[in-house]
Amino acid sequence: MCGRFAMTTDPAKLAEKIKAIDEATGSDAAQTAPNYNVAPTTTIATVVRRHDEPEDEPTRRVRLMRWGLIPPWVKPGPDGAPDSKGPQLINARADKVTSSPAFRASAKSKRCLVPMDGFFEWHANREPGKKARKTPYFIYREDGEPLFMAGLWSVWKPAEDAPPLLTCSIITTDAVGELARIHDRMPLVVAESDWDRWLDPDAPPDRKLLETPPDVRGIRMRQISTLVNNVRNNGPELIEPAEPQPEQPTLL
């Protein structure tokens, strides 16, 4: 699964880097500030491809969304907010996105990328007769560039004339390489050469991309401090090595 990650790149700089339209700048500064401990329900930067006009070429856009997909058929609660019953849809299994009632409509034409500096995962260290102690790891690109994860998004409104709430989910797949020793799932990494194909709003989801193990060459992981366990902690110390390690393992 993917339940926590770090993203510190300014959306405007991200848009410039990937040649996208910046639709995030001008929002609440707190929503676009560097975040070393992104948790579910946080507003995050995503990348989509959309049309301005029905027949024009879709363009990349950096757009803010709340992490935790809300299908459009969810009813509003008494306070007008989405009914919160049931699990948060922060992740979607790659093998079920086209069949799951919660995700299949989004899979058809509302696919996104979720950029991140890296993501966190916890390894349960089981000792006989003791409660499992979990060790946190940070998984990141060795060259310092962001990772781009496959995602789905949706538009939710409490009423027809209400402003839309955009929400998203990160797609996960079977873990590969060294990471499989820590957890059996990982976010689905999308290579740059596949971005536009994945984001194409006029084409069905690429089944090959969903079914193929992600390429994790150049991706590393390191043990980090348990400070990340508390979502109130948010700073660069969260992604620093827990102790000096002469050689970081790769995921292959």
PDB file of C-alpha atoms in Angstrom:
ATOM      1  CA  MET A   1       0.000   0.000   0.000  1.00  0.00           C
ATOM      2  CA  CYS A   2       0.952   3.663   0.018  1.00  0.00           C
ATOM      3  CA  GLY A   3      -0.242   5.490   3.111  1.00  0.00           C
ATOM      4  CA  ARG A   4       2.343   8.234   3.535  1.00  0.00           C
ATOM      5  CA  PHE A   5       4.785  10.075   1.279  1.00  0.00           C
ATOM      6  CA  ALA A   6       6.882  13.231   0.931  1.00  0.00           C
ATOM      7  CA  MET A   7       6.479  15.983  -1.681  1.00  0.00           C
ATOM      8  CA  THR A   8       8.504  19.177  -1.450  1.00  0.00           C
ATOM      9  CA  THR A   9       8.565  20.489  -5.045  1.00  0.00           C
ATOM     10  CA  ASP A  10       6.609  23.695  -5.596  1.00  0.00           C
ATOM     11  CA  PRO A  11       3.701  23.013  -8.004  1.00  0.00           C
ATOM     12  CA  ALA A  12       4.679  25.941 -10.236  1.00  0.00           C
ATOM     13  CA  LYS A  13       8.220  24.589 -10.591  1.00  0.00           C
ATOM     14  CA  LEU A  14       6.835  21.106 -11.159  1.00  0.00           C
ATOM     15  CA  ALA A  15       4.569  22.404 -13.940  1.00  0.00           C
ATOM     16  CA  GLU A  16       7.493  24.173 -15.593  1.00  0.00           C
ATOM     17  CA  LYS A  17       9.659  21.068 -15.346  1.00  0.00           C
ATOM     18  CA  ILE A  18       7.144  18.696 -16.950  1.00  0.00           C
ATOM     19  CA  LYS A  19       5.758  21.259 -19.433  1.00  0.00           C
ATOM     20  CA  ALA A  20       2.320  21.444 -17.861  1.00  0.00           C
ATOM     21  CA  ILE A  21      -0.205  24.196 -17.176  1.00  0.00           C
ATOM     22  CA  ASP A  22      -0.039  25.292 -13.537  1.00  0.00           C
ATOM     23  CA  GLU A  23      -3.550  25.212 -12.071  1.00  0.00           C
ATOM     24  CA  ALA A  24      -2.337  25.007  -8.459  1.00  0.00           C
ATOM     25  CA  THR A  25      -0.606  28.343  -7.886  1.00  0.00           C
ATOM     26  CA  GLY A  26      -2.852  30.895  -6.236  1.00  0.00           C
ATOM     27  CA  SER A  27      -4.377  28.375  -3.867  1.00  0.00           C
ATOM     28  CA  ASP A  28      -3.916  28.408  -0.107  1.00  0.00           C
ATOM     29  CA  ALA A  29      -0.152  28.539   0.482  1.00  0.00           C
ATOM     30  CA  ALA A  30      -0.437  25.809   3.114  1.00  0.00           C
ATOM     31  CA  GLN A  31      -1.723  23.430   0.436  1.00  0.00           C
ATOM     32  CA  THR A  32       1.316  23.917  -1.797  1.00  0.00           C
ATOM     33  CA  ALA A  33       4.049  24.158   0.857  1.00  0.00           C
ATOM     34  CA  PRO A  34       6.733  21.450   1.124  1.00  0.00           C
ATOM     35  CA  ASN A  35       5.312  18.458   2.971  1.00  0.00           C
ATOM     36  CA  TYR A  36       7.589  15.751   4.322  1.00  0.00           C
ATOM     37  CA  ASN A  37       4.754  13.741   5.849  1.00  0.00           C
ATOM     38  CA  VAL A  38       1.787  13.692   3.472  1.00  0.00           C
ATOM     39  CA  ALA A  39      -1.118  11.789   5.023  1.00  0.00           C
ATOM     40  CA  PRO A  40      -4.568  10.801   3.715  1.00  0.00           C
ATOM     41  CA  THR A  41      -7.086  13.672   3.252  1.00  0.00           C
ATOM     42  CA  THR A  42      -4.202  16.097   2.563  1.00  0.00           C
ATOM     43  CA  THR A  43      -4.526  18.293  -0.530  1.00  0.00           C
ATOM     44  CA  ILE A  44      -1.785  17.251  -2.942  1.00  0.00           C
ATOM     45  CA  ALA A  45      -0.479  18.160  -6.392  1.00  0.00           C
ATOM     46  CA  THR A  46      -1.430  15.796  -9.212  1.00  0.00           C
ATOM     47  CA  VAL A  47      -0.870  15.736 -12.968  1.00  0.00           C
ATOM     48  CA  VAL A  48      -3.733  15.261 -15.446  1.00  0.00           C
ATOM     49  CA  ARG A  49      -4.340  15.716 -19.184  1.00  0.00           C
ATOM     50  CA  ARG A  50      -7.552  17.519 -20.112  1.00  0.00           C
ATOM     51  CA  HIS A  51      -9.206  19.277 -23.044  1.00  0.00           C
ATOM     52  CA  ASP A  52     -10.037  22.972 -23.208  1.00  0.00           C
ATOM     53  CA  GLU A  53     -12.377  22.224 -26.096  1.00  0.00           C
ATOM     54  CA  PRO A  54     -13.834  18.829 -27.093  1.00  0.00           C
ATOM     55  CA  GLU A  55     -11.752  18.510 -30.249  1.00  0.00           C
ATOM     56  CA  ASP A  56      -8.436  20.055 -29.173  1.00  0.00           C
ATOM     57  CA  GLU A  57      -5.314  18.235 -28.044  1.00  0.00           C
ATOM     58  CA  PRO A  58      -5.404  17.511 -24.298  1.00  0.00           C
ATOM     59  CA  THR A  59      -2.698  19.250 -22.285  1.00  0.00           C
ATOM     60  CA  ARG A  60      -0.907  18.363 -19.078  1.00  0.00           C
ATOM     61  CA  ARG A  61      -2.026  20.266 -16.005  1.00  0.00           C
ATOM     62  CA  VAL A  62      -0.826  20.353 -12.406  1.00  0.00           C
ATOM     63  CA  ARG A  63      -3.974  20.303 -10.334  1.00  0.00           C
ATOM     64  CA  LEU A  64      -4.670  20.110  -6.593  1.00  0.00           C
ATOM     65  CA  MET A  65      -6.800  17.265  -5.234  1.00  0.00           C
ATOM     66  CA  ARG A  66      -7.609  15.757  -1.875  1.00  0.00           C
ATOM     67  CA  TRP A  67      -5.957  12.386  -1.281  1.00  0.00           C
ATOM     68  CA  GLY A  68      -8.690   9.787  -0.765  1.00  0.00           C
ATOM     69  CA  LEU A  69     -10.994   9.230  -3.727  1.00  0.00           C
ATOM     70  CA  ILE A  70     -14.698   9.918  -3.271  1.00  0.00           C
ATOM     71  CA  PRO A  71     -16.839   8.335  -6.003  1.00  0.00           C
ATOM     72  CA  PRO A  72     -19.439  10.726  -7.482  1.00  0.00           C
ATOM     73  CA  TRP A  73     -22.315   8.568  -6.209  1.00  0.00           C
ATOM     74  CA  VAL A  74     -21.407   9.050  -2.513  1.00  0.00           C
ATOM     75  CA  LYS A  75     -24.204  10.869  -0.672  1.00  0.00           C
ATOM     76  CA  PRO A  76     -23.548  14.012   1.366  1.00  0.00           C
ATOM     77  CA  GLY A  77     -23.881  13.822   5.146  1.00  0.00           C
ATOM     78  CA  PRO A  78     -25.959  16.197   7.308  1.00  0.00           C
ATOM     79  CA  ASP A  79     -23.137  18.754   7.217  1.00  0.00           C
ATOM     80  CA  GLY A  80     -22.907  18.663   3.410  1.00  0.00           C
ATOM     81  CA  ALA A  81     -19.583  16.822   3.478  1.00  0.00           C
ATOM     82  CA  PRO A  82     -19.194  13.375   1.912  1.00  0.00           C
ATOM     83  CA  ASP A  83     -20.578  10.545   4.022  1.00  0.00           C
ATOM     84  CA  SER A  84     -17.457   9.187   5.726  1.00  0.00           C
ATOM     85  CA  LYS A  85     -18.711   5.647   6.299  1.00  0.00           C
ATOM     86  CA  GLY A  86     -16.410   2.941   4.953  1.00  0.00           C
ATOM     87  CA  PRO A  87     -12.647   2.879   4.356  1.00  0.00           C
ATOM     88  CA  GLN A  88     -10.757   5.786   2.869  1.00  0.00           C
ATOM     89  CA  LEU A  89     -10.007   5.080  -0.783  1.00  0.00           C
ATOM     90  CA  ILE A  90      -6.390   6.255  -0.706  1.00  0.00           C
ATOM     91  CA  ASN A  91      -5.182   3.248  -2.726  1.00  0.00           C
ATOM     92  CA  ALA A  92      -6.581   1.281  -5.655  1.00  0.00           C
ATOM     93  CA  ARG A  93      -5.285  -2.163  -6.630  1.00  0.00           C
ATOM     94  CA  ALA A  94      -3.938  -2.231 -10.194  1.00  0.00           C
ATOM     95  CA  ASP A  95      -5.696  -5.530 -10.896  1.00  0.00           C
ATOM     96  CA  LYS A  96      -9.111  -4.196  -9.842  1.00  0.00           C
ATOM     97  CA  VAL A  97      -9.309  -0.586 -11.041  1.00  0.00           C
ATOM     98  CA  THR A  98     -11.315  -1.476 -14.162  1.00  0.00           C
ATOM     99  CA  SER A  99     -13.794  -3.698 -12.313  1.00  0.00           C
ATOM    100  CA  SER A 100     -14.240  -2.118  -8.882  1.00  0.00           C
ATOM    101  CA  PRO A 101     -17.454  -0.037  -8.613  1.00  0.00           C
ATOM    102  CA  ALA A 102     -15.506   2.625  -6.715  1.00  0.00           C
ATOM    103  CA  PHE A 103     -12.830   3.055  -9.395  1.00  0.00           C
ATOM    104  CA  ARG A 104     -13.972   1.821 -12.812  1.00  0.00           C
ATOM    105  CA  ALA A 105     -15.588   5.108 -13.890  1.00  0.00           C
ATOM    106  CA  SER A 106     -12.405   7.014 -13.037  1.00  0.00           C
ATOM    107  CA  ALA A 107     -10.268   4.385 -14.769  1.00  0.00           C
ATOM    108  CA  LYS A 108     -12.038   5.093 -18.072  1.00  0.00           C
ATOM    109  CA  SER A 109     -11.037   8.737 -18.455  1.00  0.00           C
ATOM    110  CA  LYS A 110      -9.927  10.267 -15.140  1.00  0.00           C
ATOM    111  CA  ARG A 111      -6.429   8.969 -14.622  1.00  0.00           C
ATOM    112  CA  CYS A 112      -3.675  11.025 -13.025  1.00  0.00           C
ATOM    113  CA  LEU A 113      -0.104  10.961 -11.825  1.00  0.00           C
ATOM    114  CA  VAL A 114       0.844  11.647  -8.215  1.00  0.00           C
ATOM    115  CA  PRO A 115       4.356  13.128  -8.012  1.00  0.00           C
ATOM    116  CA  MET A 116       6.391  12.604  -4.857  1.00  0.00           C
ATOM    117  CA  ASP A 117       9.945  12.840  -3.552  1.00  0.00           C
ATOM    118  CA  GLY A 118       9.491   9.336  -2.207  1.00  0.00           C
ATOM    119  CA  PHE A 119       7.160   7.229  -0.097  1.00  0.00           C
ATOM    120  CA  PHE A 120       7.326   5.587   3.313  1.00  0.00           C
ATOM    121  CA  GLU A 121       6.845   1.953   4.188  1.00  0.00           C
ATOM    122  CA  TRP A 122       7.067   0.070   7.468  1.00  0.00           C
ATOM    123  CA  HIS A 123       8.582  -3.373   8.009  1.00  0.00           C
ATOM    124  CA  ALA A 124       7.159  -5.466  10.831  1.00  0.00           C
ATOM    125  CA  ASN A 125       9.991  -7.058  12.840  1.00  0.00           C
ATOM    126  CA  ARG A 126       8.313 -10.024  14.461  1.00  0.00           C
ATOM    127  CA  GLU A 127       9.888 -11.517  17.550  1.00  0.00           C
ATOM    128  CA  PRO A 128       8.446 -14.586  19.282  1.00  0.00           C
ATOM    129  CA  GLY A 129       6.158 -13.610  22.127  1.00  0.00           C
ATOM    130  CA  LYS A 130       6.382  -9.881  21.434  1.00  0.00           C
ATOM    131  CA  LYS A 131       4.289  -7.337  19.587  1.00  0.00           C
ATOM    132  CA  ALA A 132       5.715  -6.621  16.121  1.00  0.00           C
ATOM    133  CA  ARG A 133       8.008  -3.582  16.083  1.00  0.00           C
ATOM    134  CA  LYS A 134       7.804  -1.621  12.826  1.00  0.00           C
ATOM    135  CA  THR A 135      10.829  -0.058  11.181  1.00  0.00           C
ATOM    136  CA  PRO A 136      10.155   2.812   8.750  1.00  0.00           C
ATOM    137  CA  TYR A 137      11.886   3.142   5.378  1.00  0.00           C
ATOM    138  CA  PHE A 138      11.980   5.911   2.784  1.00  0.00           C
ATOM    139  CA  ILE A 139      11.901   4.831  -0.878  1.00  0.00           C
ATOM    140  CA  TYR A 140      13.181   7.386  -3.387  1.00  0.00           C
ATOM    141  CA  ARG A 141      14.974   7.972  -6.691  1.00  0.00           C
ATOM    142  CA  GLU A 142      18.743   7.895  -6.415  1.00  0.00           C
ATOM    143  CA  ASP A 143      19.106  10.915  -8.738  1.00  0.00           C
ATOM    144  CA  GLY A 144      16.838  13.069  -6.566  1.00  0.00           C
ATOM    145  CA  GLU A 145      14.133  13.454  -9.217  1.00  0.00           C
ATOM    146  CA  PRO A 146      10.459  12.975  -8.249  1.00  0.00           C
ATOM    147  CA  LEU A 147       8.687   9.676  -8.661  1.00  0.00           C
ATOM    148  CA  PHE A 148       5.408   9.744 -10.586  1.00  0.00           C
ATOM    149  CA  MET A 149       2.803   7.227  -9.425  1.00  0.00           C
ATOM    150  CA  ALA A 150      -0.273   6.101 -11.338  1.00  0.00           C
ATOM    151  CA  GLY A 151      -3.502   7.416  -9.858  1.00  0.00           C
ATOM    152  CA  LEU A 152      -7.214   7.880 -10.417  1.00  0.00           C
ATOM    153  CA  TRP A 153      -9.324  10.936  -9.701  1.00  0.00           C
ATOM    154  CA  SER A 154     -12.970  11.850  -9.352  1.00  0.00           C
ATOM    155  CA  VAL A 155     -15.287  14.841  -9.061  1.00  0.00           C
ATOM    156  CA  TRP A 156     -17.724  14.950  -6.137  1.00  0.00           C
ATOM    157  CA  LYS A 157     -20.493  17.475  -5.495  1.00  0.00           C
ATOM    158  CA  PRO A 158     -22.981  17.592  -2.606  1.00  0.00           C
ATOM    159  CA  ALA A 159     -25.459  19.272  -4.981  1.00  0.00           C
ATOM    160  CA  GLU A 160     -25.699  20.064  -8.689  1.00  0.00           C
ATOM    161  CA  ASP A 161     -24.831  23.746  -8.232  1.00  0.00           C
ATOM    162  CA  ALA A 162     -22.141  23.210  -5.570  1.00  0.00           C
ATOM    163  CA  PRO A 163     -18.417  23.703  -6.250  1.00  0.00           C
ATOM    164  CA  PRO A 164     -16.659  20.428  -7.121  1.00  0.00           C
ATOM    165  CA  LEU A 165     -14.360  18.547  -4.786  1.00  0.00           C
ATOM    166  CA  LEU A 166     -11.546  16.793  -6.653  1.00  0.00           C
ATOM    167  CA  THR A 167     -10.180  13.683  -4.980  1.00  0.00           C
ATOM    168  CA  CYS A 168      -7.686  11.014  -5.968  1.00  0.00           C
ATOM    169  CA  SER A 169      -6.297   7.583  -5.186  1.00  0.00           C
ATOM    170  CA  ILE A 170      -2.838   6.087  -5.737  1.00  0.00           C
ATOM    171  CA  ILE A 171      -2.701   2.793  -7.634  1.00  0.00           C
ATOM    172  CA  THR A 172      -0.688   0.011  -6.022  1.00  0.00           C
ATOM    173  CA  THR A 173       0.766  -3.197  -7.401  1.00  0.00           C
ATOM    174  CA  ASP A 174       2.800  -6.185  -6.186  1.00  0.00           C
ATOM    175  CA  ALA A 175       6.092  -5.058  -4.663  1.00  0.00           C
ATOM    176  CA  VAL A 176       9.234  -6.005  -6.563  1.00  0.00           C
ATOM    177  CA  GLY A 177      12.873  -6.434  -5.710  1.00  0.00           C
ATOM    178  CA  GLU A 178      14.198  -5.564  -2.276  1.00  0.00           C
ATOM    179  CA  LEU A 179      11.015  -3.729  -1.322  1.00  0.00           C
ATOM    180  CA  ALA A 180       9.081  -6.996  -1.336  1.00  0.00           C
ATOM    181  CA  ARG A 181      10.946  -7.954   1.849  1.00  0.00           C
ATOM    182  CA  ILE A 182       9.392  -4.962   3.607  1.00  0.00           C
ATOM    183  CA  HIS A 183       5.843  -4.971   2.221  1.00  0.00           C
ATOM    184  CA  ASP A 184       3.931  -6.933  -0.405  1.00  0.00           C
ATOM    185  CA  ARG A 185       2.503  -3.813  -2.117  1.00  0.00           C
ATOM    186  CA  MET A 186       3.986  -0.645  -3.604  1.00  0.00           C
ATOM    187  CA  PRO A 187       2.752   2.337  -5.644  1.00  0.00           C
ATOM    188  CA  LEU A 188       2.703   1.801  -9.410  1.00  0.00           C
ATOM    189  CA  VAL A 189       5.605   3.857 -10.770  1.00  0.00           C
ATOM    190  CA  VAL A 190       4.999   5.327 -14.248  1.00  0.00           C
ATOM    191  CA  ALA A 191       7.998   6.011 -16.482  1.00  0.00           C
ATOM    192  CA  GLU A 192       8.109   9.381 -18.258  1.00  0.00           C
ATOM    193  CA  SER A 193       7.710   7.665 -21.627  1.00  0.00           C
ATOM    194  CA  ASP A 194       4.318   6.353 -20.445  1.00  0.00           C
ATOM    195  CA  TRP A 195       2.937   9.538 -18.860  1.00  0.00           C
ATOM    196  CA  ASP A 196       0.845  10.832 -21.749  1.00  0.00           C
ATOM    197  CA  ARG A 197      -0.440   7.375 -22.617  1.00  0.00           C
ATOM    198  CA  TRP A 198      -1.582   6.823 -19.044  1.00  0.00           C
ATOM    199  CA  LEU A 199      -3.136  10.294 -18.796  1.00  0.00           C
ATOM    200  CA  ASP A 200      -4.902  10.234 -22.191  1.00  0.00           C
ATOM    201  CA  PRO A 201      -8.569  11.077 -21.414  1.00  0.00           C
ATOM    202  CA  ASP A 202      -9.697   9.730 -24.787  1.00  0.00           C
ATOM    203  CA  ALA A 203      -8.222   6.231 -24.455  1.00  0.00           C
ATOM    204  CA  PRO A 204      -8.962   3.327 -22.126  1.00  0.00           C
ATOM    205  CA  PRO A 205      -6.450   2.517 -19.378  1.00  0.00           C
ATOM    206  CA  ASP A 206      -3.320   0.768 -20.583  1.00  0.00           C
ATOM    207  CA  ARG A 207      -3.704  -2.791 -19.306  1.00  0.00           C
ATOM    208  CA  LYS A 208      -0.067  -3.592 -20.042  1.00  0.00           C
ATOM    209  CA  LEU A 209       1.044  -0.780 -17.758  1.00  0.00           C
ATOM    210  CA  LEU A 210      -1.326  -2.003 -15.039  1.00  0.00           C
ATOM    211  CA  GLU A 211      -0.152  -5.600 -15.347  1.00  0.00           C
ATOM    212  CA  THR A 212       3.605  -5.138 -15.821  1.00  0.00           C
ATOM    213  CA  PRO A 213       5.853  -4.972 -12.725  1.00  0.00           C
ATOM    214  CA  PRO A 214       7.189  -1.419 -12.388  1.00  0.00           C
ATOM    215  CA  ASP A 215      10.749  -0.600 -13.395  1.00  0.00           C
ATOM    216  CA  VAL A 216      12.566   0.184 -10.145  1.00  0.00           C
ATOM    217  CA  ARG A 217      16.054   0.674 -11.537  1.00  0.00           C
ATOM    218  CA  GLY A 218      17.618   3.690  -9.849  1.00  0.00           C
ATOM    219  CA  ILE A 219      15.205   3.538  -6.914  1.00  0.00           C
ATOM    220  CA  ARG A 220      16.699   3.123  -3.464  1.00  0.00           C
ATOM    221  CA  MET A 221      15.468   2.779   0.088  1.00  0.00           C
ATOM    222  CA  ARG A 222      16.894   3.677   3.459  1.00  0.00           C
ATOM    223  CA  GLN A 223      15.911   3.129   7.047  1.00  0.00           C
ATOM    224  CA  ILE A 224      14.749   6.345   8.695  1.00  0.00           C
ATOM    225  CA  SER A 225      13.750   7.621  12.130  1.00  0.00           C
ATOM    226  CA  THR A 226      10.442   6.683  13.768  1.00  0.00           C
ATOM    227  CA  LEU A 227       9.675  10.427  13.835  1.00  0.00           C
ATOM    228  CA  VAL A 228       7.691   9.778  10.633  1.00  0.00           C
ATOM    229  CA  ASN A 229       5.200   7.697  12.625  1.00  0.00           C
ATOM    230  CA  ASN A 230       3.617  10.889  13.992  1.00  0.00           C
ATOM    231  CA  VAL A 231       1.840  12.930  11.298  1.00  0.00           C
ATOM    232  CA  ARG A 232       2.461  16.098  13.335  1.00  0.00           C
ATOM    233  CA  ASN A 233       6.173  15.780  12.581  1.00  0.00           C
ATOM    234  CA  ASN A 234       7.005  17.458   9.283  1.00  0.00           C
ATOM    235  CA  GLY A 235      10.552  18.357   8.318  1.00  0.00           C
ATOM    236  CA  PRO A 236      13.590  17.176   6.344  1.00  0.00           C
ATOM    237  CA  GLU A 237      14.802  15.122   9.306  1.00  0.00           C
ATOM    238  CA  LEU A 238      12.027  12.628   8.532  1.00  0.00           C
ATOM    239  CA  ILE A 239      13.783  11.408   5.395  1.00  0.00           C
ATOM    240  CA  GLU A 240      17.336  11.380   6.758  1.00  0.00           C
ATOM    241  CA  PRO A 241      19.018   8.000   7.414  1.00  0.00           C
ATOM    242  CA  ALA A 242      18.348   6.585  10.864  1.00  0.00           C
ATOM    243  CA  GLU A 243      22.090   5.890  11.173  1.00  0.00           C
ATOM    244  CA  PRO A 244      25.080   5.975   8.826  1.00  0.00           C
ATOM    245  CA  GLN A 245      24.776   3.248   6.213  1.00  0.00           C
ATOM    246  CA  PRO A 246      27.742   2.774   3.853  1.00  0.00           C
ATOM    247  CA  GLU A 247      25.636   1.219   1.108  1.00  0.00           C
ATOM    248  CA  GLN A 248      21.902   1.628   0.545  1.00  0.00           C
ATOM    249  CA  PRO A 249      20.097  -1.373  -0.961  1.00  0.00           C
ATOM    250  CA  THR A 250      18.487  -1.017  -4.350  1.00  0.00           C
ATOM    251  CA  LEU A 251      15.088  -2.459  -5.101  1.00  0.00           C
ATOM    252  CA  LEU A 252      16.510  -4.997  -7.568  1.00  0.00           C
TER     253      LEU A 252
END
